[in-house]
Coordinates of C-alpha atoms in Angstrom, one line a residue:
X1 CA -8.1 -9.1 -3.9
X2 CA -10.6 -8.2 -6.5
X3 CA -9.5 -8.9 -9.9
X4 CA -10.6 -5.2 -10.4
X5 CA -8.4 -4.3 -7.9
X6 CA -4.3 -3.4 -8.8
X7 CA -3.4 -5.5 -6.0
X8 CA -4.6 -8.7 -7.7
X9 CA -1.3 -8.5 -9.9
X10 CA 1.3 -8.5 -6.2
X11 CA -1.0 -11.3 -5.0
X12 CA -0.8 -13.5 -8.1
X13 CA 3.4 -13.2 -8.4
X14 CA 3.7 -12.6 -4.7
X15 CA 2.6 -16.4 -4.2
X16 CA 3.8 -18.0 -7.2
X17 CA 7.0 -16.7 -6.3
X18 CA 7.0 -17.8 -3.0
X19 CA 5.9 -21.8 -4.5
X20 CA 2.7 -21.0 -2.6
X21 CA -1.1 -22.1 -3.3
X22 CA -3.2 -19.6 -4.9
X23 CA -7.1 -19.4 -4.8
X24 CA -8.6 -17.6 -7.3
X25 CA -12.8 -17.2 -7.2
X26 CA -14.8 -16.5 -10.0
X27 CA -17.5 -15.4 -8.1
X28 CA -17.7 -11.4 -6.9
X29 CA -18.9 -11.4 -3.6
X30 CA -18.4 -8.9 -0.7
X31 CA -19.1 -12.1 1.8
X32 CA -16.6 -14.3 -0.2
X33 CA -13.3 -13.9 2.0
X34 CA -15.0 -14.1 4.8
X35 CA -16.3 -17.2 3.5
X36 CA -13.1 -18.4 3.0
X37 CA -11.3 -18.0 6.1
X38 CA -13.8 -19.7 7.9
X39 CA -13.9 -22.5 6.1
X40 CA -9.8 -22.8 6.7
X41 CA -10.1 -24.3 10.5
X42 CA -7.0 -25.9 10.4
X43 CA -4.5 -24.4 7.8
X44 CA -3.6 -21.1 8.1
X45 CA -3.9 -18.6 5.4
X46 CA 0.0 -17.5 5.0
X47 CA -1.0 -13.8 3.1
X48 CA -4.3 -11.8 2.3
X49 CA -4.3 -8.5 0.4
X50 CA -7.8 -6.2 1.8
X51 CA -9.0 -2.6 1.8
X52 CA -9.2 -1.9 5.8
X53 CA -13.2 -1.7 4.9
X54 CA -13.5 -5.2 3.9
X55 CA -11.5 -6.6 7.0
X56 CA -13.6 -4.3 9.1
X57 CA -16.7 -6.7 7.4
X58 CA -14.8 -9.9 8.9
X59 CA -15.1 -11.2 12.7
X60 CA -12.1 -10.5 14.2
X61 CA -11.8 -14.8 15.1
X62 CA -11.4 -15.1 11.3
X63 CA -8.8 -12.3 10.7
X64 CA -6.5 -14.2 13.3
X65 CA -6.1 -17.3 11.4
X66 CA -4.4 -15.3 8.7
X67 CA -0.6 -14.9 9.4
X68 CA 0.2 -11.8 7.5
X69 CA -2.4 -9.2 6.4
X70 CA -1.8 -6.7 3.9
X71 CA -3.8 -3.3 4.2
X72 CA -3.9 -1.4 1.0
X73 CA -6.5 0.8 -0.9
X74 CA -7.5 3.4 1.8
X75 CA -6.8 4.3 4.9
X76 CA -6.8 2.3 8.0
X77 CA -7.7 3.1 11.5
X78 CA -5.8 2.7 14.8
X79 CA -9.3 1.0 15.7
X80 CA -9.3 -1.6 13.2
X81 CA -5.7 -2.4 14.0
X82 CA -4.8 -1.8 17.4
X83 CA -6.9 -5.3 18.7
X84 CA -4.8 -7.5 15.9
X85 CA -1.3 -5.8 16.5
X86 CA 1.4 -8.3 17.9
X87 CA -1.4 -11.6 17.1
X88 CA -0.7 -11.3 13.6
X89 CA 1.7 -9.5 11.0
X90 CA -0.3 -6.6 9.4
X91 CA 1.8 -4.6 6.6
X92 CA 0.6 -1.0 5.4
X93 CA 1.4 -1.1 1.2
X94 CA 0.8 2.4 -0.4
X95 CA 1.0 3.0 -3.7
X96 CA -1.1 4.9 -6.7
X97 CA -1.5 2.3 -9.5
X98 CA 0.4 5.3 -11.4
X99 CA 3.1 3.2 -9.8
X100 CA 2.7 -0.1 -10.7
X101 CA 0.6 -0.9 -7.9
X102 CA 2.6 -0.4 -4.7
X103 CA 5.6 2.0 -4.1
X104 CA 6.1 1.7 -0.1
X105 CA 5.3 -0.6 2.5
X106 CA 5.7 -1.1 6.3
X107 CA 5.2 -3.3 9.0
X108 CA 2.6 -2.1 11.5
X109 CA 3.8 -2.9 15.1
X110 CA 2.3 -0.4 17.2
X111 CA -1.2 1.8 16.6
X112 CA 0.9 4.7 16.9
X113 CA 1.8 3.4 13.2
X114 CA -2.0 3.0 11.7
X115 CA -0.9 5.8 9.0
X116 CA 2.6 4.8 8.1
X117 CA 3.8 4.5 4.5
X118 CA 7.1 3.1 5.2
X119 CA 10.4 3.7 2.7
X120 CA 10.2 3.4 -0.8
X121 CA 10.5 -0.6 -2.4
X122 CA 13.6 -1.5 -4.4
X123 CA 14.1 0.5 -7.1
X124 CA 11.8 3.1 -5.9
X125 CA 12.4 6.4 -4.8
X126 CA 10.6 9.4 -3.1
X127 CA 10.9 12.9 -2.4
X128 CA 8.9 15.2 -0.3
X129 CA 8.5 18.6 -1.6
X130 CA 6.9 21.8 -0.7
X131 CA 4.2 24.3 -2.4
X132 CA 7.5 25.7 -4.5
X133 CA 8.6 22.1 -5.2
X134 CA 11.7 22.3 -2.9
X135 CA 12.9 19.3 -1.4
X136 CA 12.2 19.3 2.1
X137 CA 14.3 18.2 5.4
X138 CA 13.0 15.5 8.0
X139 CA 10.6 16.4 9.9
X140 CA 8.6 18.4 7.4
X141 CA 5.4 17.8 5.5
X142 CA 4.4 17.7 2.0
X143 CA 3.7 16.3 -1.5
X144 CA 5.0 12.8 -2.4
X145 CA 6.7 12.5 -5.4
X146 CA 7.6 9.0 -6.7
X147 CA 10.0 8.6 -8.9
X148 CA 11.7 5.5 -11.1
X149 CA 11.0 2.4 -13.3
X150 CA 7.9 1.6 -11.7
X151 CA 6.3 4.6 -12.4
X152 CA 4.0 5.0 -15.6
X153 CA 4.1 7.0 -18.9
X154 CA 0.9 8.9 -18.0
X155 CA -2.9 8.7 -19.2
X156 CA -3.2 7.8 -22.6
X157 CA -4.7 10.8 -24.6
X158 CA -5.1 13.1 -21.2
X159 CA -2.4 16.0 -20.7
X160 CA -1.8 15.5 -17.1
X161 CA 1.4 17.5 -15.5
X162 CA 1.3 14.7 -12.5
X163 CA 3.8 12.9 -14.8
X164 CA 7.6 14.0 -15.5
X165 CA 11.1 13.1 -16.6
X166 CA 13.3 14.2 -14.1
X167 CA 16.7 14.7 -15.7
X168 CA 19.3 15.3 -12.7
X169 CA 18.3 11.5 -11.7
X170 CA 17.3 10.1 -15.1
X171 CA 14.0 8.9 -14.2
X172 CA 10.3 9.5 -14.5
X173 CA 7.9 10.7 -11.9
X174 CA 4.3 10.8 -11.1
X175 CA 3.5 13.9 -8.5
X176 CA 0.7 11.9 -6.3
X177 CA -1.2 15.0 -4.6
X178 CA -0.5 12.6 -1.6
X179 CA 0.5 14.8 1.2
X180 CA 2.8 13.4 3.7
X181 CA 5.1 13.4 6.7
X182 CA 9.0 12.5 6.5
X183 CA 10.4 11.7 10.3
X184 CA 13.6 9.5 11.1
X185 CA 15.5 7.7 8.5
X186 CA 13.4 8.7 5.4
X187 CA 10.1 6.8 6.7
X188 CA 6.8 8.3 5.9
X189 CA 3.1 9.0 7.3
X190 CA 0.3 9.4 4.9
X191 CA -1.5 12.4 6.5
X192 CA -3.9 12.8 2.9
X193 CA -4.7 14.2 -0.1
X194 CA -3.8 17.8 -1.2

């Protein structure tokens, strides 16, 4: 990812972690990745972090020599990853950087799950609430609300109401404006902002 870009830091860890190599360019360059994974014939690139725009900027040959691809930053398309579904992994990761960069993520197996959230990471919980701020049941659309360690104090020197304390759970929580969809067992669908 972009060093600009939150997802830098879960790319960095996420491989050292794992005892992985990391590549790291100096250079900002929209054509770079591509760049990259052509140059990588043989070996296989294990994990990439991309915005669904910048893999849309990448032949699809390319793509396919990466064995997990993590779409984060915007939206993606049942276009984009319908043709790549079952050839490679592809996770959706969601998360405002209010959160520390990423606050759910899922594996997308089917195109029926382009806009898919997922369940809440470790140590991260969520809660779906109406116009009134009422919890709501399965099934039912609304505001995100992401709650726990992850999430941050709030803007330095900017009054903002998207951050809290809730004090039933102990925990803070940053209201996201995101709107989405709980169905079975607590996963989510992104369906926009409010």
């Amino acid at each position: 990812a972009n060093p600009g870009f939150d997802a830098v830091i879960s790319e960095i860890f996420v491989s050292l972690f794992a005892g992985a190599t990391l590549r790291v360019v100096a250079v900002p360059d929209k054509f770079l990745v591509p760049k990259i994974i052509k140059k990588k014939k043989k070996s296989i690139i294990d994990l990439i972090t991309m915005t669904p725009s910048v893999v849309k900027s990448i032949p699809r040959d390319a793509i396919l020599k990466v064995k997990t691809l993590i779409l984060a930053g915007e939206a993606a398309t049942e276009e984009l990853v319908a043709p790549l579904i079952g050839k490679i992994r592809i996770i959706n990761a969601f998360g405002p950087c209010e959160t520390t960069v990423c606050s759910h993520m899922h594996d997308i197996n089917s195109s029926s799950q382009v806009m898919c959230i997922g369940k809440p990471l470790p140590h991260v919980y969520a809660r779906v609430v109406d116009s009134s701020d009422q919890s709501l049941k399965e099934t039912d659309s609304g505001e995100l609300w992401i709650y726990g360690d992850s999430v941050g104090y709030g803007y330095l020197g900017l009054d903002d109401n998207s951050f809290g304390y809730d004090n039933a759970l102990q925990m803070r929580l940053y209201k996201t404006k995101d709107r989405v969809k709980m169905v079975e067992n607590n996963i989510l669908y992104f369906l926009g902002r409010n």
